[in-house]
XYZ file of C-alpha atoms in Angstrom:
585
model
C 79.017 106.073 88.245
C 77.105 108.189 86.831
C 78.794 108.978 83.933
C 78.199 108.572 79.881
C 81.588 107.205 77.155
C 81.722 107.619 73.538
C 83.346 107.552 70.651
C 83.027 109.940 67.926
C 83.734 111.239 63.837
C 84.208 114.548 62.728
C 82.359 113.207 58.814
C 83.917 114.841 55.898
C 80.664 115.745 54.701
C 78.264 116.363 57.976
C 81.120 116.618 60.435
C 81.322 115.841 64.089
C 78.980 112.995 64.624
C 78.299 110.305 67.919
C 79.589 106.248 66.431
C 78.925 104.412 69.935
C 77.870 106.311 73.195
C 77.516 104.076 76.850
C 75.454 104.950 79.421
C 74.640 103.613 83.729
C 71.323 102.470 83.903
C 70.357 103.013 87.883
C 66.424 101.146 86.957
C 65.240 98.863 85.357
C 65.498 99.579 80.850
C 63.425 102.366 79.798
C 61.188 101.007 76.953
C 62.840 100.408 73.724
C 65.414 99.233 75.743
C 64.671 96.156 75.479
C 61.638 94.390 75.557
C 61.838 93.785 71.606
C 64.233 90.930 72.578
C 63.485 88.525 69.239
C 62.434 85.565 70.560
C 63.995 84.095 67.671
C 68.023 84.729 68.473
C 67.916 82.798 71.519
C 71.521 83.719 70.493
C 72.079 85.988 72.668
C 75.811 85.999 73.910
C 76.433 86.274 77.260
C 79.518 85.742 79.016
C 81.032 86.989 82.686
C 83.867 89.422 83.028
C 84.455 91.609 86.281
C 81.160 90.831 87.652
C 79.625 91.939 84.268
C 76.851 89.649 82.516
C 76.863 90.641 78.653
C 74.389 90.389 76.386
C 73.099 91.858 73.068
C 69.482 92.521 73.473
C 67.598 94.502 69.992
C 65.791 97.942 70.251
C 62.930 98.422 69.346
C 63.840 101.008 67.463
C 66.653 103.207 67.683
C 67.671 106.761 66.771
C 70.507 105.894 64.511
C 67.692 103.189 62.702
C 66.656 106.349 60.067
C 63.600 104.734 58.606
C 62.162 103.536 61.891
C 63.257 106.732 64.485
C 59.795 108.547 64.292
C 60.104 112.449 63.560
C 59.865 112.333 67.632
C 63.278 110.068 68.010
C 65.978 112.751 69.178
C 68.328 110.457 65.912
C 69.852 112.366 63.278
C 67.580 111.450 60.487
C 69.122 108.875 58.075
C 69.867 111.701 54.563
C 72.395 112.580 57.737
C 73.533 109.585 57.919
C 76.486 107.742 56.127
C 75.395 105.395 53.863
C 78.649 103.200 51.564
C 78.583 101.035 49.101
C 77.364 97.403 50.805
C 78.793 98.472 54.340
C 77.605 100.562 57.677
C 78.771 104.291 56.082
C 81.569 106.162 58.443
C 78.593 108.407 60.183
C 76.827 105.202 61.588
C 78.488 102.605 64.377
C 74.809 99.864 64.296
C 73.262 99.092 60.839
C 69.752 99.430 61.750
C 68.069 96.344 63.314
C 71.494 95.626 64.856
C 70.767 94.521 68.792
C 72.222 96.636 70.643
C 74.839 95.782 73.959
C 72.951 95.257 77.383
C 75.798 94.410 80.273
C 74.496 93.099 83.782
C 76.520 94.000 86.933
C 75.806 91.785 89.289
C 77.220 92.956 92.344
C 75.893 96.584 92.558
C 72.685 95.611 89.344
C 73.352 98.661 87.455
C 73.477 98.120 83.193
C 75.577 99.582 81.408
C 73.705 99.878 77.939
C 75.370 100.754 74.713
C 74.330 102.427 71.187
C 75.191 104.779 68.843
C 72.651 107.633 70.449
C 71.381 107.786 73.699
C 67.722 107.065 73.889
C 67.092 110.441 76.299
C 66.054 113.727 74.151
C 68.397 115.690 77.457
C 70.742 112.764 77.048
C 71.332 112.854 72.950
C 71.493 116.944 73.319
C 74.489 116.713 75.978
C 75.903 113.847 74.710
C 75.928 115.903 70.616
C 76.852 119.496 71.987
C 80.011 117.096 73.721
C 80.721 115.198 70.375
C 80.347 118.959 68.092
C 83.436 120.427 70.990
C 85.311 118.038 71.125
C 85.752 118.116 67.537
C 85.231 121.291 66.622
C 87.094 124.129 69.556
C 87.923 122.568 72.389
C 90.956 120.912 71.383
C 94.541 120.440 72.629
C 97.466 122.227 70.928
C 98.393 119.317 68.008
C 95.054 118.864 67.446
C 95.955 114.900 69.454
C 95.767 114.684 73.132
C 93.020 114.959 76.746
C 90.919 117.561 77.088
C 88.426 119.407 79.793
C 85.085 121.988 79.216
C 82.052 122.268 79.819
C 79.612 123.907 82.907
C 76.492 123.571 85.030
C 74.295 123.040 82.369
C 75.816 120.653 79.928
C 77.763 119.226 81.945
C 81.751 118.344 82.077
C 83.635 116.324 79.539
C 86.398 114.507 79.638
C 87.665 114.192 76.093
C 90.619 112.724 74.146
C 90.872 112.999 70.706
C 93.036 111.724 67.752
C 93.215 110.631 64.463
C 93.139 106.945 62.672
C 94.833 106.137 59.529
C 92.620 105.683 56.718
C 94.301 105.900 52.606
C 90.845 107.186 50.926
C 90.113 109.665 53.278
C 91.854 112.857 52.829
C 95.751 113.423 54.891
C 95.152 109.566 54.599
C 93.204 109.771 58.772
C 90.191 110.561 59.903
C 89.502 112.587 62.803
C 87.925 110.631 66.132
C 86.977 111.698 70.011
C 86.654 109.552 73.237
C 84.623 111.873 75.816
C 84.002 111.650 78.857
C 80.366 113.217 80.189
C 79.002 114.309 83.713
C 77.920 116.152 85.846
C 80.281 116.550 88.767
C 83.416 118.379 88.310
C 85.518 116.860 90.924
C 85.231 113.762 90.464
C 86.063 114.242 86.985
C 88.946 115.991 88.147
C 90.301 113.795 90.145
C 89.755 110.617 87.948
C 91.209 112.479 85.015
C 94.766 110.036 85.748
C 92.597 107.477 85.827
C 91.088 108.166 82.389
C 93.474 109.381 81.050
C 95.447 105.686 80.942
C 92.754 103.669 80.107
C 91.153 105.919 77.416
C 94.794 105.903 75.442
C 95.633 102.259 75.688
C 92.122 101.632 73.955
C 92.885 104.340 71.313
C 96.506 102.571 70.954
C 95.087 99.514 70.191
C 92.682 101.359 67.539
C 95.337 103.180 65.856
C 97.299 99.862 65.463
C 94.916 98.024 63.629
C 93.886 100.911 62.180
C 97.462 101.514 60.432
C 98.214 97.341 59.777
C 95.103 98.131 57.563
C 96.944 100.837 56.214
C 99.992 99.723 55.832
C 98.303 96.628 53.915
C 96.541 99.032 51.862
C 99.024 101.079 50.891
C 101.629 97.862 50.042
C 98.976 97.297 47.743
C 97.722 100.128 45.980
C 99.517 103.369 46.731
C 97.382 105.792 46.373
C 100.042 109.005 47.675
C 101.448 108.832 44.429
C 98.265 107.572 41.441
C 96.537 111.091 43.375
C 99.598 113.429 41.805
C 99.181 111.516 39.047
C 95.373 112.285 38.775
C 93.985 115.657 36.795
C 93.087 117.932 39.769
C 88.849 117.812 40.786
C 87.087 118.459 44.259
C 88.356 115.586 45.915
C 84.025 115.047 47.124
C 83.255 114.068 44.232
C 86.482 111.775 43.463
C 85.755 108.910 46.356
C 82.130 107.626 45.281
C 80.687 106.844 48.169
C 84.057 104.525 48.674
C 85.991 106.980 51.371
C 83.569 107.009 54.168
C 83.959 103.897 55.655
C 83.191 102.609 58.389
C 86.026 102.483 61.970
C 85.297 98.275 61.539
C 86.432 98.177 57.974
C 89.142 100.803 59.028
C 91.214 97.849 61.471
C 89.463 95.177 59.813
C 88.195 94.293 63.634
C 84.445 92.779 63.391
C 83.603 92.429 67.009
C 84.803 95.868 67.401
C 81.838 97.568 68.681
C 81.510 94.601 71.351
C 85.010 94.969 72.401
C 84.260 98.787 73.191
C 80.902 98.283 74.752
C 82.995 96.109 77.108
C 85.603 98.276 77.427
C 83.239 101.426 77.941
C 81.615 98.932 80.182
C 84.660 98.539 82.072
C 85.865 102.091 82.484
C 82.619 103.393 84.221
C 82.445 100.537 86.881
C 86.571 100.768 87.417
C 86.443 104.692 87.878
C 83.083 104.140 89.319
C 84.667 102.004 92.034
C 87.628 103.343 92.660
C 87.179 106.769 94.377
C 84.213 106.585 97.266
C 83.281 109.118 99.655
C 84.118 109.300 103.197
C 82.100 111.139 106.140
C 84.176 113.371 108.428
C 83.332 114.292 111.286
C 84.891 117.770 111.787
C 88.413 119.325 110.828
C 90.890 116.711 110.477
C 93.182 115.128 113.411
C 96.232 116.034 113.171
C 97.485 112.459 112.689
C 95.316 112.654 109.967
C 97.454 116.115 109.171
C 100.451 114.802 110.141
C 100.113 111.960 107.484
C 99.160 113.606 104.677
C 102.107 115.919 104.698
C 104.241 112.842 105.235
C 102.484 111.458 102.364
C 103.481 114.493 100.650
C 107.169 115.141 101.331
C 107.773 111.587 100.435
C 106.198 111.741 96.550
C 107.879 115.041 96.551
C 111.942 112.984 97.203
C 110.608 110.341 94.752
C 110.216 112.580 92.043
C 113.732 114.414 92.948
C 115.400 110.489 93.117
C 113.300 109.356 89.613
C 114.523 112.159 88.061
C 118.524 112.678 89.319
C 121.239 111.374 86.874
C 123.888 110.525 89.554
C 123.529 108.131 92.503
C 124.212 109.100 95.509
C 126.426 106.594 97.773
C 124.060 104.845 100.273
C 123.860 106.127 103.461
C 125.872 103.915 106.341
C 122.933 104.524 108.954
C 119.503 103.562 109.063
C 116.852 105.670 107.470
C 114.351 107.280 109.401
C 110.886 108.534 108.708
C 108.470 110.444 111.008
C 105.409 107.473 111.604
C 106.982 105.451 109.330
C 110.058 102.369 109.572
C 112.804 101.796 106.777
C 114.855 99.052 107.687
C 117.981 98.862 107.962
C 119.176 97.897 104.088
C 121.713 97.016 101.684
C 122.960 99.794 98.828
C 120.674 97.526 96.274
C 117.679 98.336 98.281
C 115.333 101.060 96.922
C 114.945 103.624 99.749
C 111.588 104.645 99.648
C 109.575 101.661 101.899
C 107.308 99.717 100.239
C 104.326 99.309 102.767
C 102.043 96.725 101.028
C 104.940 94.016 101.196
C 105.587 95.647 105.279
C 101.742 95.083 105.168
C 101.633 92.419 104.114
C 104.436 89.836 106.300
C 103.332 92.255 109.404
C 99.836 90.596 108.717
C 101.379 87.305 108.005
C 104.070 86.811 110.889
C 102.794 89.645 113.554
C 103.036 88.655 117.285
C 102.243 90.824 119.506
C 98.687 91.670 118.382
C 97.256 93.949 120.193
C 98.342 96.451 123.446
C 96.162 94.382 125.763
C 98.241 91.059 124.614
C 101.300 92.493 124.879
C 100.691 93.868 128.347
C 99.505 89.977 129.333
C 103.085 88.883 127.804
C 105.580 90.871 129.949
C 103.330 91.809 133.088
C 101.409 94.068 134.734
C 103.922 96.561 136.026
C 107.351 95.806 133.434
C 104.277 96.718 130.662
C 103.141 100.304 132.986
C 107.422 101.152 132.461
C 107.185 100.586 128.803
C 104.109 103.042 128.341
C 105.373 105.177 130.596
C 109.047 105.434 128.664
C 106.442 105.583 125.057
C 104.423 108.611 126.254
C 107.395 110.788 127.447
C 109.187 110.663 124.754
C 112.277 108.554 125.759
C 113.454 105.725 124.193
C 112.534 102.161 123.578
C 115.157 99.776 122.838
C 114.451 96.121 122.314
C 116.678 93.922 121.264
C 115.522 90.620 119.938
C 116.958 88.095 117.059
C 113.935 88.388 115.781
C 113.518 90.520 114.238
C 109.449 90.187 113.615
C 108.982 90.269 116.984
C 110.344 93.670 116.792
C 108.721 94.891 114.429
C 105.350 93.821 115.690
C 105.608 94.915 119.515
C 106.708 98.317 118.275
C 104.104 98.280 116.034
C 101.580 97.714 118.358
C 103.387 100.542 120.794
C 102.895 103.369 118.587
C 99.257 103.355 118.542
C 99.640 105.258 121.979
C 101.503 108.026 120.378
C 100.982 111.101 117.479
C 102.276 109.715 113.833
C 103.865 112.913 114.514
C 105.936 111.602 117.819
C 106.907 107.980 116.061
C 110.092 107.722 115.116
C 111.156 104.332 114.019
C 113.989 102.053 112.840
C 112.957 98.580 113.391
C 116.229 96.514 112.860
C 119.655 98.007 113.417
C 123.196 96.398 113.447
C 124.558 98.982 116.140
C 123.030 101.761 118.160
C 121.327 105.016 117.104
C 120.937 108.155 119.414
C 117.375 109.515 121.280
C 117.885 112.638 118.209
C 117.380 109.986 115.550
C 114.526 107.306 117.055
C 112.288 106.692 119.602
C 111.826 103.538 118.774
C 115.432 101.349 117.982
C 114.924 97.700 117.155
C 118.629 96.229 118.063
C 120.687 92.449 117.421
C 121.675 90.560 120.738
C 125.557 91.503 120.303
C 125.337 94.872 119.354
C 126.440 96.817 122.584
C 125.075 99.515 123.540
C 126.431 102.817 125.528
C 126.317 102.300 129.792
C 125.153 106.261 130.244
C 122.680 105.157 128.157
C 121.399 101.684 130.242
C 122.084 103.920 133.085
C 120.127 106.503 131.622
C 116.391 108.404 132.643
C 115.354 108.285 129.372
C 115.570 105.340 127.699
C 114.818 102.180 128.362
C 115.812 98.804 127.551
C 113.347 95.200 126.725
C 116.577 92.080 126.270
C 113.772 88.756 124.388
C 116.128 86.157 125.787
C 115.028 82.508 125.691
C 113.336 80.855 127.943
C 114.348 78.726 130.593
C 111.804 76.823 130.923
C 108.427 75.729 128.629
C 106.136 78.286 129.305
C 105.697 81.790 130.431
C 102.507 82.591 130.767
C 99.361 80.756 130.680
C 98.280 79.671 126.394
C 95.584 82.360 125.436
C 95.533 81.291 121.842
C 96.465 78.845 120.422
C 99.046 81.002 118.442
C 100.621 82.124 120.848
C 103.412 78.769 120.955
C 106.095 81.126 119.564
C 106.092 83.341 123.034
C 106.493 81.037 124.676
C 109.718 79.530 123.536
C 110.686 84.040 125.474
C 111.231 85.452 128.345
C 111.105 89.584 128.564
C 113.467 91.283 131.029
C 112.213 95.186 130.924
C 115.003 97.314 132.477
C 115.382 101.319 132.892
C 118.059 103.463 134.367
C 114.311 105.445 136.041
C 112.251 102.686 136.692
C 108.712 103.939 137.405
C 107.530 103.200 141.045
C 104.579 101.330 141.370
C 103.220 104.481 144.004
C 103.628 106.578 141.554
C 100.352 108.766 139.767
C 101.864 108.639 136.324
C 100.663 111.225 133.527
C 97.027 110.958 133.593
C 96.516 109.293 129.997
C 99.060 105.777 131.012
C 95.978 106.210 134.223
C 92.987 105.290 131.718
C 95.209 103.324 128.997
C 95.781 100.590 132.063
C 92.194 100.880 133.088
C 90.775 100.555 129.684
C 93.120 97.304 129.592
C 92.058 95.702 132.815
C 88.600 96.026 132.202
C 87.421 92.862 130.660
C 83.834 94.375 129.539
C 85.739 95.583 126.827
C 86.257 93.997 123.122
C 89.705 94.697 121.550
C 88.276 97.551 119.087
C 86.410 99.063 121.856
C 89.799 100.293 123.307
C 91.677 101.309 120.196
C 88.579 103.561 119.606
C 89.496 104.299 123.647
C 92.617 105.076 122.463
C 91.749 107.091 119.624
C 89.437 109.627 121.860
C 91.867 109.794 124.180
C 94.983 110.539 122.157
C 92.449 113.393 120.443
C 91.631 114.834 123.727
C 95.369 114.743 124.784
C 96.423 116.808 121.244
C 93.205 119.425 122.144
C 95.360 120.485 125.701
C 98.120 120.195 123.274
C 97.285 122.843 120.943
C 96.198 124.711 123.343
C 99.490 124.881 125.207
C 101.503 125.970 122.078
C 99.028 128.661 121.230
C 99.557 130.468 124.590
C 103.201 129.203 124.780
C 104.941 129.476 121.960
C 102.708 132.008 119.803
C 100.804 134.187 122.955
C 104.301 134.377 124.913
C 102.587 134.003 128.039
C 104.566 134.455 131.023
C 104.833 130.806 133.330
C 103.240 131.601 135.894
C 99.621 132.405 133.431
C 100.659 128.977 132.575
C 100.709 126.678 135.175
C 97.108 128.895 135.858
C 96.398 126.861 131.979
C 97.587 123.614 132.943
C 95.521 123.856 136.336
C 92.685 124.559 134.305
C 93.196 122.230 131.578
C 93.978 119.180 134.435
C 97.259 118.879 133.406
C 99.704 120.369 136.232
C 101.941 117.127 137.790
C 105.313 116.451 136.060
C 104.427 113.611 134.212
C 101.232 115.027 132.658
C 103.602 118.447 131.297
C 106.309 116.708 129.979
C 104.085 114.371 127.765
C 102.386 117.266 126.918
C 106.172 119.243 125.645
C 106.597 115.652 123.728
C 103.446 115.415 122.516
C 103.944 119.610 121.030
C 106.618 118.047 118.624
C 104.151 116.483 116.602
C 101.925 118.496 115.953
C 101.721 119.430 112.395
C 103.475 121.501 109.609
C 99.556 122.751 108.546
C 99.044 123.654 111.826
C 101.898 125.384 113.065
C 101.842 127.830 110.280
C 98.270 128.537 110.058
C 98.253 129.398 113.782
C 101.762 131.473 113.082
C 100.276 133.357 109.719
C 97.312 134.387 112.451
C 99.124 136.371 114.583
C 101.049 137.792 111.922
C 98.089 139.080 110.586
C 96.689 143.564 111.209
C 93.540 141.932 113.180
C 94.927 138.982 115.011
C 96.908 141.311 116.982
C 94.439 145.141 116.904
C 92.273 141.683 118.208
C 94.931 141.400 120.847
C 95.971 144.830 121.753
């Protein structure tokens, strides 16, 4: 991530000052950052942490050193820096001649360099301005907390101000801030939650260490009573330089700057790795829109559950979410599905690996009947003792449908109506109503124990688990072998039977076919639901789309239920606008 993280301090004598900053270098170290290594100090402590190699380096000169910096150096002069007696002052982090810190990321060949100020004059100016603004005008209410500011010219800043306890300071505390500067405003805003949590953790650690030192000093020599008993004189003249203590003294941590370098370097790397750019061609697909809507609804519901004070009585019905599945659970089980555990369990216990694999197991005719019912939106019922087998079957079959058309109850101890789910997993002892068994709008797959050792030739070593089952596919309206069926089904079967196509290629073909037919669904929805055209015109449109056959029409009507709310609301708002009405007339 192209950014700079800096620790800033408000000095009572010199105002806002930059104490310590870490920057990212994508090229070899600039002159002066690593060429001044002292050969006699081969004690460069190197350690590995998270793929980053850390070492201490001596710079040939540093702006913070004051005396060694030339007149063109962007850093402050020595006279502008606090010098407490016997120690580094409050305006300084590293003493003159002290090594800076360099971390090498072996994975990306990026270097993270830390010192008091950036070497580049332009970067120094940007950090300096951000430091001044973070500790003067750009503060949140209470003067402690996060805030965002910046512009295109000087960069955008995430700033978190905070106080550190100091028994010798005015008001017994000093004011600091940690700032993150970068030129990408959108990236920085999207990183707000991550930066807030991690920087807050660094601040809590610093405040905790300083509080222990403060309490120990107050116990030994209470400053409040001493000041009240002292005659009033200007506070700055009372200090005699002793109050301008460094942060290492306030926290009693000699390794403070090395730890901050490690934290800042990790922060830059982690923040740059958590967000990645993804190239999208064209408008988002309907599946993408539906997924975003479902995630937003799930997040809103979960927030409602978290804020609720009363626990609702769990329903006796299994929970159903479109495009997701929730198994019937006990009252103690959370209603929010654990997607990570589901994915891990599915990978470990997967039975059906693909549509082609399922077709080989069930047989061509049985698979065609099952696929026809899936595409038509009829209820698909699997009865089996093995819950993982049922979940695996549904995970494969759902790839033929748009996400918005999928409603799954993976496993239930009672039959559920078709309006609640189009994929239903049942225990073998569950009784299905007779009218459902005889219905043309349902298909039943019964998984029974095999009567012989092998039902089909074993193609893979891990198929032994399927050899103990036999699959019986029945329906009240079996699909005739000579029935043409929907066009997309014929194309899917053609792709599955073509052995020259790999499973990955077949998956991409399926994505293209779904997108092609979803575009036809959009046209039909706009034509019939929005424009309200007569049936004669609709038949002409279906002929143009190549979907005039009965099965194709049924498929389009079912898939219309999978359109996203975003697309529907966009069309309806367009129709209601005056300009669109005038154009249509």
